[in-house]
CSV table of C-alpha atoms in Angstrom, one decimal:
chain,number,residue,atom,x,y,z
A,210,UNK,CA,27.0,16.7,-17.9
A,211,UNK,CA,29.7,18.5,-16.0
A,212,UNK,CA,32.5,16.7,-14.1
A,213,UNK,CA,31.2,18.2,-10.8
A,214,UNK,CA,27.8,16.7,-11.6
A,215,UNK,CA,29.3,13.3,-12.2
A,216,UNK,CA,31.2,13.4,-9.0
A,217,UNK,CA,28.1,14.5,-7.1
A,218,UNK,CA,26.0,11.6,-8.6
A,219,UNK,CA,28.7,9.1,-7.8
A,220,UNK,CA,28.5,10.1,-4.2
A,221,UNK,CA,24.9,9.2,-4.2
A,222,UNK,CA,25.6,5.5,-5.0
A,223,UNK,CA,26.5,3.5,-2.0
A,224,UNK,CA,25.3,0.4,-0.1
A,225,UNK,CA,24.7,0.1,3.6
A,226,UNK,CA,24.7,-3.7,3.6
A,227,UNK,CA,24.4,-4.7,0.0
A,228,UNK,CA,21.6,-3.4,-2.3
A,229,UNK,CA,18.0,-3.7,-1.2
A,230,UNK,CA,16.3,-6.9,-2.4
A,231,UNK,CA,19.6,-8.0,-4.0
A,232,UNK,CA,18.2,-10.8,-6.0
A,233,UNK,CA,16.0,-8.5,-8.1
A,234,UNK,CA,18.0,-5.3,-7.9
A,235,UNK,CA,19.0,-4.0,-11.4
A,236,UNK,CA,17.4,-6.9,-13.1
A,237,UNK,CA,14.9,-5.1,-15.4
A,238,UNK,CA,16.6,-3.7,-18.5
A,239,UNK,CA,15.6,-0.2,-19.6
A,240,UNK,CA,15.8,0.5,-23.4
A,241,UNK,CA,18.1,3.3,-24.6
A,242,UNK,CA,15.2,5.2,-26.1
A,243,UNK,CA,13.6,8.6,-25.8
A,244,UNK,CA,10.2,7.3,-26.8
A,245,UNK,CA,7.7,8.2,-23.9
A,246,UNK,CA,5.6,5.0,-24.2
A,247,UNK,CA,8.5,2.6,-24.4
A,248,UNK,CA,10.0,4.2,-21.3
A,249,UNK,CA,6.7,4.2,-19.5
A,250,UNK,CA,6.2,0.5,-20.3
A,251,UNK,CA,9.7,-0.4,-19.1
A,252,UNK,CA,9.3,1.4,-15.8
A,253,UNK,CA,5.7,0.2,-15.2
A,254,UNK,CA,5.2,-2.4,-12.6
A,255,UNK,CA,6.5,-1.3,-9.2
A,256,UNK,CA,3.6,1.2,-9.0
A,257,UNK,CA,1.1,-1.8,-9.2
A,258,UNK,CA,2.7,-3.5,-6.2
A,259,UNK,CA,2.5,-0.2,-4.3
A,260,UNK,CA,-1.1,0.5,-5.3
A,261,UNK,CA,-2.1,-2.9,-3.8
A,262,UNK,CA,-1.5,-1.5,-0.3
A,263,UNK,CA,-4.1,1.2,-1.0
A,264,UNK,CA,-6.9,-1.2,-2.0
A,265,UNK,CA,-6.3,-4.1,0.5
A,266,UNK,CA,-9.1,-5.8,2.4
A,267,UNK,CA,-8.5,-3.4,5.3
A,268,UNK,CA,-9.9,-0.6,3.1
A,269,UNK,CA,-13.0,-2.5,2.1
A,270,UNK,CA,-15.0,-2.4,5.3
A,271,UNK,CA,-14.1,1.3,5.9
A,272,UNK,CA,-15.0,2.5,2.4
A,273,UNK,CA,-18.2,0.5,2.0
A,274,UNK,CA,-19.2,1.3,5.5
A,275,UNK,CA,-18.6,5.0,4.9
A,276,UNK,CA,-20.8,4.9,1.9
A,277,UNK,CA,-23.6,2.9,3.6
A,278,UNK,CA,-23.6,5.3,6.6
A,279,UNK,CA,-23.0,8.7,5.0
A,280,UNK,CA,-23.7,8.3,1.3
A,281,UNK,CA,-21.3,10.0,-1.0
A,282,UNK,CA,-20.1,12.5,1.7
A,283,UNK,CA,-16.7,11.0,2.4
A,284,UNK,CA,-15.6,10.4,-1.2
A,285,UNK,CA,-13.7,13.7,-0.9
A,286,UNK,CA,-11.6,12.1,1.9
A,287,UNK,CA,-10.6,9.3,-0.5
A,288,UNK,CA,-9.5,11.9,-3.1
A,289,UNK,CA,-7.4,13.9,-0.6
A,290,UNK,CA,-5.9,10.7,0.8
A,291,UNK,CA,-5.0,9.5,-2.6
A,292,UNK,CA,-3.2,12.8,-3.5
A,293,UNK,CA,-1.2,12.6,-0.3
A,294,UNK,CA,-0.3,9.0,-1.1
A,295,UNK,CA,0.9,10.1,-4.6
A,296,UNK,CA,3.2,12.7,-3.0
A,297,UNK,CA,4.7,10.3,-0.5
A,298,UNK,CA,5.2,7.5,-3.0
A,299,UNK,CA,6.9,9.9,-5.4
A,300,UNK,CA,9.4,10.8,-2.6
A,301,UNK,CA,9.9,7.1,-1.7
A,302,UNK,CA,10.7,6.1,-5.3
A,303,UNK,CA,13.0,9.0,-5.8
A,304,UNK,CA,15.0,8.2,-2.6
A,305,UNK,CA,15.6,4.6,-3.8
A,306,UNK,CA,16.5,5.7,-7.4
A,307,UNK,CA,18.8,8.6,-6.5
A,308,UNK,CA,20.6,7.1,-3.4
A,309,UNK,CA,20.3,3.4,-4.3
A,310,UNK,CA,19.3,2.9,-0.7
A,311,UNK,CA,15.8,2.0,0.5
A,312,UNK,CA,14.1,4.0,3.3
A,313,UNK,CA,15.1,1.4,5.9
A,314,UNK,CA,18.7,1.4,4.9
A,315,UNK,CA,18.9,5.2,4.8
A,316,UNK,CA,17.2,5.5,8.2
A,317,UNK,CA,19.6,3.0,9.7
A,318,UNK,CA,22.6,4.8,8.1
A,319,UNK,CA,21.5,8.1,9.6
A,320,UNK,CA,20.5,6.9,13.1
A,321,UNK,CA,22.7,4.0,14.1
A,322,UNK,CA,22.2,0.4,15.4
A,323,UNK,CA,20.2,0.9,18.6
A,324,UNK,CA,17.6,3.2,17.2
A,325,UNK,CA,17.6,1.1,14.0
A,326,UNK,CA,16.6,-2.0,16.0
A,327,UNK,CA,13.8,-0.1,17.7
A,328,UNK,CA,12.5,1.3,14.4
A,329,UNK,CA,12.6,-2.2,13.0
A,330,UNK,CA,10.4,-3.6,15.8
A,331,UNK,CA,7.8,-0.8,15.3
A,332,UNK,CA,7.9,-1.2,11.5
A,333,UNK,CA,7.6,-5.0,11.8
A,334,UNK,CA,4.5,-4.6,14.0
A,335,UNK,CA,3.1,-2.3,11.3
A,336,UNK,CA,3.7,-4.9,8.6
A,337,UNK,CA,2.0,-7.5,10.8
A,338,UNK,CA,-0.9,-5.2,11.3
A,339,UNK,CA,-1.2,-4.7,7.5
A,340,UNK,CA,-0.8,-8.4,6.9
A,341,UNK,CA,-3.5,-9.3,9.4
A,342,UNK,CA,-6.1,-7.6,7.0
A,343,UNK,CA,-4.8,-9.6,4.1
A,344,UNK,CA,-4.7,-12.9,5.9
A,345,UNK,CA,-8.2,-12.4,7.3
A,346,UNK,CA,-9.5,-11.3,3.9
A,347,UNK,CA,-8.0,-14.2,2.1
A,348,UNK,CA,-9.2,-16.8,4.7
A,349,UNK,CA,-12.8,-15.4,4.7
A,350,UNK,CA,-12.8,-15.3,0.9
A,351,UNK,CA,-11.8,-19.0,0.8
A,352,UNK,CA,-14.6,-19.7,3.3
A,353,UNK,CA,-17.2,-17.9,1.3
A,354,UNK,CA,-16.2,-19.4,-2.0
A,355,UNK,CA,-15.3,-23.0,-1.1
A,356,UNK,CA,-16.6,-23.4,2.5
A,357,UNK,CA,-13.1,-23.9,3.9
A,358,UNK,CA,-13.0,-23.3,7.7
A,359,UNK,CA,-11.4,-20.1,8.7
A,360,UNK,CA,-8.6,-21.8,10.7
A,361,UNK,CA,-7.7,-23.9,7.6
A,362,UNK,CA,-7.9,-20.8,5.4
A,363,UNK,CA,-5.5,-18.9,7.7
A,364,UNK,CA,-3.0,-21.8,7.5
A,365,UNK,CA,-3.3,-21.9,3.7
A,366,UNK,CA,-2.2,-18.3,3.4
A,367,UNK,CA,1.2,-19.4,4.7
A,368,UNK,CA,1.8,-21.2,1.4
A,369,UNK,CA,1.5,-17.9,-0.4
A,370,UNK,CA,5.2,-17.6,0.5
A,371,UNK,CA,6.0,-20.7,-1.6
A,372,UNK,CA,4.2,-19.1,-4.5
A,373,UNK,CA,6.2,-16.0,-4.1
A,374,UNK,CA,9.5,-17.9,-4.0
A,375,UNK,CA,8.5,-19.6,-7.3
A,376,UNK,CA,7.6,-16.3,-8.9
A,377,UNK,CA,10.9,-14.8,-7.9
A,378,UNK,CA,12.7,-17.5,-9.9
A,379,UNK,CA,10.7,-16.5,-13.0
A,380,UNK,CA,11.7,-12.9,-12.7
A,381,UNK,CA,10.4,-9.7,-11.1
A,382,UNK,CA,8.4,-8.7,-14.2
A,383,UNK,CA,6.3,-11.9,-13.8
A,384,UNK,CA,5.4,-10.8,-10.3
A,385,UNK,CA,4.4,-7.3,-11.5
A,386,UNK,CA,2.3,-8.9,-14.3
A,387,UNK,CA,0.4,-11.1,-11.9
A,388,UNK,CA,-0.2,-8.3,-9.5
A,389,UNK,CA,-1.5,-6.0,-12.3
A,390,UNK,CA,-3.8,-8.8,-13.5
A,391,UNK,CA,-5.3,-9.2,-10.0
A,392,UNK,CA,-5.7,-5.4,-9.7
A,393,UNK,CA,-7.6,-5.5,-13.0
A,394,UNK,CA,-9.9,-8.2,-11.7
A,395,UNK,CA,-10.7,-6.2,-8.6
A,396,UNK,CA,-11.3,-3.1,-10.7
A,397,UNK,CA,-13.7,-4.8,-13.2
A,398,UNK,CA,-15.6,-6.6,-10.5
A,399,UNK,CA,-16.5,-3.4,-8.6
A,400,UNK,CA,-17.0,-1.4,-11.8
A,401,UNK,CA,-19.6,-4.0,-12.9
A,402,UNK,CA,-21.3,-4.0,-9.5
A,403,UNK,CA,-21.4,-0.2,-9.3
A,404,UNK,CA,-22.8,0.1,-12.9
A,405,UNK,CA,-25.7,-2.2,-12.2
A,406,UNK,CA,-26.3,-0.5,-8.8
A,407,UNK,CA,-27.1,2.7,-10.7
A,408,UNK,CA,-25.6,5.4,-8.4
A,409,UNK,CA,-27.0,8.9,-8.2
A,410,UNK,CA,-24.4,10.7,-10.4
A,411,UNK,CA,-25.1,14.3,-9.4
A,412,UNK,CA,-24.8,13.4,-5.6
A,413,UNK,CA,-21.7,11.4,-6.4
A,414,UNK,CA,-19.9,14.3,-8.1
A,415,UNK,CA,-21.0,16.6,-5.3
A,416,UNK,CA,-19.2,14.3,-2.9
A,417,UNK,CA,-15.8,15.1,-4.3
A,418,UNK,CA,-16.2,18.6,-2.8
A,419,UNK,CA,-15.4,18.6,0.9
A,420,UNK,CA,-18.4,19.4,3.1
A,421,UNK,CA,-18.6,20.9,6.6
A,422,UNK,CA,-20.5,17.8,7.8
A,423,UNK,CA,-17.3,15.8,7.7
A,424,UNK,CA,-16.2,17.6,10.8
A,425,UNK,CA,-19.1,16.1,12.8
A,426,UNK,CA,-18.1,13.4,15.3
A,427,UNK,CA,-19.4,10.3,13.5
A,428,UNK,CA,-18.4,11.5,10.1
A,429,UNK,CA,-14.9,12.6,11.3
A,430,UNK,CA,-14.3,9.2,12.9
A,431,UNK,CA,-15.2,7.4,9.7
A,432,UNK,CA,-13.1,9.8,7.7
A,433,UNK,CA,-10.1,9.1,10.0
A,434,UNK,CA,-10.6,5.5,9.4
A,435,UNK,CA,-10.5,5.9,5.7
A,436,UNK,CA,-7.3,8.0,5.9
A,437,UNK,CA,-5.7,5.5,8.3
A,438,UNK,CA,-6.6,2.6,6.0
A,439,UNK,CA,-5.4,4.4,2.9
A,440,UNK,CA,-1.9,5.7,3.6
A,441,UNK,CA,0.2,2.7,4.5
A,442,UNK,CA,3.7,3.1,6.1
A,443,UNK,CA,5.0,-0.2,4.7
A,444,UNK,CA,4.5,1.1,1.1
A,445,UNK,CA,7.1,3.8,1.6
A,446,UNK,CA,9.8,1.2,2.5
A,447,UNK,CA,8.7,-1.2,-0.3
A,448,UNK,CA,8.6,1.5,-3.0
A,449,UNK,CA,12.1,2.8,-2.2
A,450,UNK,CA,13.3,-0.8,-2.6
A,451,UNK,CA,11.6,-2.0,-5.8
A,452,UNK,CA,12.2,1.3,-7.6
A,453,UNK,CA,15.8,0.0,-7.8
A,454,UNK,CA,14.8,-3.0,-9.9
A,455,UNK,CA,15.3,-1.0,-13.1
A,456,UNK,CA,18.8,-1.2,-14.7
A,457,UNK,CA,20.2,2.1,-16.0
A,458,UNK,CA,23.4,4.2,-15.8
A,459,UNK,CA,23.4,5.3,-12.2
A,460,UNK,CA,26.4,7.6,-12.6
A,461,UNK,CA,24.6,9.7,-15.1
A,462,UNK,CA,22.2,12.4,-13.8
A,463,UNK,CA,20.1,12.4,-17.0
A,464,UNK,CA,19.5,8.7,-16.7
A,465,UNK,CA,18.6,9.1,-13.0
A,466,UNK,CA,16.2,12.0,-13.8
A,467,UNK,CA,14.6,9.8,-16.5
A,468,UNK,CA,14.1,7.0,-14.0
A,469,UNK,CA,12.6,9.3,-11.4
A,470,UNK,CA,10.2,10.8,-14.0
A,471,UNK,CA,8.9,7.5,-15.2
A,472,UNK,CA,8.8,5.9,-11.8
A,473,UNK,CA,6.6,8.8,-10.8
A,474,UNK,CA,4.3,8.3,-13.9
A,475,UNK,CA,4.1,4.6,-13.0
A,476,UNK,CA,3.2,5.3,-9.4
A,477,UNK,CA,0.6,8.0,-10.1
A,478,UNK,CA,-1.1,5.9,-12.8
A,479,UNK,CA,-1.4,2.8,-10.6
A,480,UNK,CA,-2.4,4.9,-7.5
A,481,UNK,CA,-5.0,6.4,-9.8
A,482,UNK,CA,-6.5,2.9,-10.3
A,483,UNK,CA,-6.4,2.4,-6.5
A,484,UNK,CA,-8.3,5.7,-6.1
A,485,UNK,CA,-10.9,4.6,-8.6
A,486,UNK,CA,-11.3,1.2,-6.8
A,487,UNK,CA,-11.7,2.9,-3.4
A,488,UNK,CA,-14.3,5.3,-4.8
A,489,UNK,CA,-16.1,2.3,-6.3
A,490,UNK,CA,-16.2,0.7,-2.9
A,491,UNK,CA,-17.7,3.7,-1.3
A,492,UNK,CA,-20.1,4.3,-4.2
A,493,UNK,CA,-21.3,0.6,-3.9
A,494,UNK,CA,-21.9,1.1,-0.2
A,495,UNK,CA,-23.9,4.2,-0.8
A,496,UNK,CA,-25.9,3.0,-3.9
A,497,UNK,CA,-26.8,-0.4,-2.5
A,498,UNK,CA,-26.5,-0.2,1.3
A,499,UNK,CA,-27.4,3.3,2.4
A,500,UNK,CA,-29.5,3.0,5.5
A,501,UNK,CA,-28.3,-0.5,6.3
A,502,UNK,CA,-24.8,0.2,7.7
A,503,UNK,CA,-25.5,-1.5,11.0
A,504,UNK,CA,-25.7,-4.9,9.3
A,505,UNK,CA,-22.5,-4.6,7.2
A,506,UNK,CA,-19.8,-4.9,9.8
A,507,UNK,CA,-18.1,-8.0,8.4
A,508,UNK,CA,-17.0,-9.4,5.0
A,509,UNK,CA,-19.6,-12.2,5.4
A,510,UNK,CA,-22.4,-9.7,6.0
A,511,UNK,CA,-21.4,-7.8,2.9
A,512,UNK,CA,-21.3,-11.1,0.9
A,513,UNK,CA,-24.8,-12.0,2.2
A,514,UNK,CA,-26.2,-8.4,1.6
A,515,UNK,CA,-25.3,-8.5,-2.1
A,516,UNK,CA,-27.7,-11.4,-2.6
A,517,UNK,CA,-30.4,-10.1,-0.2
A,518,UNK,CA,-33.2,-8.2,-2.1
A,519,UNK,CA,-34.3,-6.5,1.1
A,520,UNK,CA,-30.9,-4.7,1.3
A,521,UNK,CA,-29.5,-4.6,-2.2
A,522,UNK,CA,-32.8,-4.3,-3.9
A,523,UNK,CA,-33.5,-5.6,-7.4
A,524,UNK,CA,-29.8,-6.0,-8.3
A,525,UNK,CA,-29.2,-8.6,-5.5
A,526,UNK,CA,-27.9,-11.9,-6.9
A,527,UNK,CA,-25.6,-14.8,-6.0
A,528,UNK,CA,-23.4,-13.6,-8.9
A,529,UNK,CA,-22.7,-10.3,-7.1
A,530,UNK,CA,-21.7,-12.1,-3.9
A,531,UNK,CA,-19.4,-14.5,-5.8
A,532,UNK,CA,-17.7,-11.7,-7.6
A,533,UNK,CA,-17.2,-9.9,-4.3
A,534,UNK,CA,-15.6,-12.9,-2.8
A,535,UNK,CA,-13.3,-13.4,-5.9
A,536,UNK,CA,-12.2,-9.8,-5.7
A,537,UNK,CA,-11.6,-10.2,-1.9
A,538,UNK,CA,-9.4,-13.3,-2.6
A,539,UNK,CA,-7.5,-11.4,-5.3
A,540,UNK,CA,-6.9,-8.5,-3.0
A,541,UNK,CA,-5.6,-10.7,-0.2
A,542,UNK,CA,-3.3,-12.6,-2.6
A,543,UNK,CA,-1.9,-9.3,-3.9
A,544,UNK,CA,-1.2,-7.9,-0.5
A,545,UNK,CA,0.5,-11.0,0.9
A,546,UNK,CA,3.1,-10.7,-1.9
A,547,UNK,CA,3.9,-7.1,-1.1
A,548,UNK,CA,3.8,-7.6,2.6
A,549,UNK,CA,6.3,-10.4,2.4
A,550,UNK,CA,8.7,-8.4,0.3
A,551,UNK,CA,8.4,-5.4,2.7
A,552,UNK,CA,9.3,-7.7,5.6
A,553,UNK,CA,12.5,-8.6,3.8
A,554,UNK,CA,13.3,-4.9,3.1
A,555,UNK,CA,13.0,-3.7,6.7
A,556,UNK,CA,14.7,-6.7,8.1
A,557,UNK,CA,17.8,-6.3,5.9
A,558,UNK,CA,17.7,-2.5,6.1
A,559,UNK,CA,17.2,-1.9,9.8
A,560,UNK,CA,19.1,-4.8,11.4
A,561,UNK,CA,21.3,-6.0,8.6
A,562,UNK,CA,20.1,-9.6,9.1
A,563,UNK,CA,21.2,-11.9,6.4
A,564,UNK,CA,19.2,-15.1,6.0
A,565,UNK,CA,18.6,-17.5,3.1
A,566,UNK,CA,15.9,-16.2,0.8
A,567,UNK,CA,13.4,-18.9,1.7
A,568,UNK,CA,14.0,-18.4,5.5
A,569,UNK,CA,13.5,-14.6,5.3
A,570,UNK,CA,10.2,-15.0,3.5
A,571,UNK,CA,8.9,-17.8,5.9
A,572,UNK,CA,9.9,-15.8,9.0
A,573,UNK,CA,8.2,-12.5,7.8
A,574,UNK,CA,5.1,-14.4,6.8
A,575,UNK,CA,4.9,-16.4,10.1
A,576,UNK,CA,5.2,-13.2,12.1
A,577,UNK,CA,2.1,-12.0,10.5
A,578,UNK,CA,0.1,-15.2,10.5
A,579,UNK,CA,0.6,-16.2,14.1
A,580,UNK,CA,-1.5,-13.5,15.8
A,581,UNK,CA,-4.4,-14.2,13.3
A,582,UNK,CA,-4.1,-17.9,13.9
A,583,UNK,CA,-4.1,-17.5,17.7
A,584,UNK,CA,-7.2,-15.2,17.5
A,585,UNK,CA,-9.0,-17.6,15.2
A,586,UNK,CA,-8.3,-20.6,17.4
A,587,UNK,CA,-9.1,-18.7,20.6
A,588,UNK,CA,-12.5,-17.4,19.3
A,589,UNK,CA,-13.3,-20.7,17.6
A,590,UNK,CA,-13.3,-19.3,14.1
A,591,UNK,CA,-15.7,-16.4,14.9
A,592,UNK,CA,-15.5,-13.9,12.1
A,593,UNK,CA,-16.7,-11.0,14.2
A,594,UNK,CA,-13.6,-11.5,16.4
A,595,UNK,CA,-11.4,-11.5,13.3
A,596,UNK,CA,-13.0,-8.3,12.1
A,597,UNK,CA,-12.4,-6.6,15.4
A,598,UNK,CA,-8.8,-7.7,15.3
A,599,UNK,CA,-8.6,-6.1,11.8
A,600,UNK,CA,-9.9,-2.8,13.1
A,601,UNK,CA,-7.6,-2.7,16.1
A,602,UNK,CA,-4.6,-3.6,14.0
A,603,UNK,CA,-5.0,-0.1,12.4
A,604,UNK,CA,-3.6,1.4,15.6
A,605,UNK,CA,-0.2,0.0,14.8
A,606,UNK,CA,-0.3,1.5,11.4
A,607,UNK,CA,-1.2,4.9,12.9
A,608,UNK,CA,1.8,4.7,15.2
A,609,UNK,CA,4.2,3.6,12.5
A,610,UNK,CA,3.1,6.1,9.8
A,611,UNK,CA,4.9,9.2,11.2
A,612,UNK,CA,8.0,7.1,11.9
A,613,UNK,CA,8.3,6.4,8.1
A,614,UNK,CA,6.9,9.7,6.8
A,615,UNK,CA,9.2,12.1,8.8
A,616,UNK,CA,12.5,10.5,7.8
A,617,UNK,CA,11.3,10.2,4.2
A,618,UNK,CA,10.5,13.9,3.9
A,619,UNK,CA,13.7,14.9,5.7
A,620,UNK,CA,16.0,12.7,3.6
A,621,UNK,CA,14.4,13.7,0.2
A,622,UNK,CA,14.6,17.4,1.2
A,623,UNK,CA,18.3,17.2,2.0
A,624,UNK,CA,20.7,18.4,-0.6
A,625,UNK,CA,23.6,16.5,1.1
A,626,UNK,CA,21.7,13.2,0.6
A,627,UNK,CA,19.9,13.8,-2.6
A,628,UNK,CA,22.1,16.3,-4.4
A,629,UNK,CA,21.1,19.7,-5.6
A,630,UNK,CA,19.1,18.5,-8.6
A,631,UNK,CA,17.1,15.8,-6.9
A,632,UNK,CA,16.2,17.3,-3.5
A,633,UNK,CA,12.6,18.3,-3.0
A,634,UNK,CA,11.5,21.6,-4.4
A,635,UNK,CA,10.3,24.2,-1.9
A,636,UNK,CA,6.6,23.7,-2.6
A,637,UNK,CA,7.0,19.9,-2.2
A,638,UNK,CA,8.8,20.4,1.1
A,639,UNK,CA,6.1,22.6,2.5
A,640,UNK,CA,3.3,20.4,1.2
A,641,UNK,CA,4.9,17.3,2.5
A,642,UNK,CA,5.5,18.7,6.0
A,643,UNK,CA,1.9,19.9,6.2
A,644,UNK,CA,0.7,16.4,5.2
A,645,UNK,CA,2.9,14.9,7.8
A,646,UNK,CA,1.6,17.2,10.6
A,647,UNK,CA,-2.1,16.7,9.5
A,648,UNK,CA,-1.8,12.9,9.1
A,649,UNK,CA,0.0,12.5,12.4
A,650,UNK,CA,-2.7,14.6,14.1
A,651,UNK,CA,-5.5,12.6,12.5
A,652,UNK,CA,-3.8,9.3,13.3
A,653,UNK,CA,-3.4,10.3,17.0
A,654,UNK,CA,-7.1,11.0,17.0
A,655,UNK,CA,-7.8,7.7,15.3
A,656,UNK,CA,-5.8,5.9,18.1
A,657,UNK,CA,-7.8,7.7,20.8
A,658,UNK,CA,-11.1,6.9,19.1
A,659,UNK,CA,-10.2,3.2,18.6
A,660,UNK,CA,-8.9,2.7,22.1
A,661,UNK,CA,-12.1,4.3,23.4
A,662,UNK,CA,-14.1,1.5,21.8
A,663,UNK,CA,-12.1,-1.3,23.6
């Protein structure tokens, strides 16, 4: 590599306020090997934590409800959303690897203190909105499996933080392994349930081709909900941070290029699994519940429907309901881990707040649990109220998504920030900006539709 290339790469390595997630930064050794599979294995892991955000409990009601109401029509929306997610996550990982700054740090560096604080508040609200779905899903799963009251279940989710602190002591690879195991559980549960539901394969395959009916009011509203629940802003911050956990020669362009390549492979493979799971959710809704969408508005109603022969037909059984609740609990546990990590990333990146590790995690978790706890107590543990809270929480995600997407596309398209070799290619720039404009427009429409229901 040329001397000029070395100088250019060295300029890319700088810290705003110390490295992102300092305790796990550069902790995973990468082998000095050109073997594709060894490198893929070494870089695999962060993508699983990111994929979790695309299959969290907030997606479940939307995807299953979309299938129950419109059959396989909206499966093409899941496909398009997943492809957009792959593009955005590729840019997020690349930003972290090339600049050694996460998205929050880079945004603060380019904007300053006052705007940084404002963006932190908005992003923290988005994390809270995301975490609300996880807390509600976890609490309802505990209630369905063990009869634990919802208020107690919400409080128990606070102790997830203690589990995360313990896992951090064991090493980041252990966290990745646990998350990947929980993802596998979710995948196999819904794969089994879809197989025994015997979906209509020709209609299913036809659903991957976008149809004009999607533009009708009801279908478009549901499609907006699927898009809004799929592309999560907090994932962009998290991915740009945890992509830095791999240890390699950061002053060598070839090593940086290898890291970007395999981080992209990892991300796309794991998001591929998330895509499959979201498809399975919609297929399950279509195969078992088509025509019964009015009775599937809550997690408990879905749980009950899976063992009701009048709705789920001959495949209905308590086993299906139990597996559904287990998958819901796994999804909630997965997402609480990633939500807590993201809270730390944005707090350190935007406002440079340094706190003891345990304090940061407890604070970010409490910020998310408190609104759910208040709602649960106020409505006396009414699950319908919690589900409404989950739906309205998507408004914050819709507001925060452009705030994270626009800087991400701008930074990764800048030669000054990324260097000539690692800036976005022209087709990526145009595709990314089109996605930003379309998603922003769709999310504005989703906000309008949601507020109209209040």
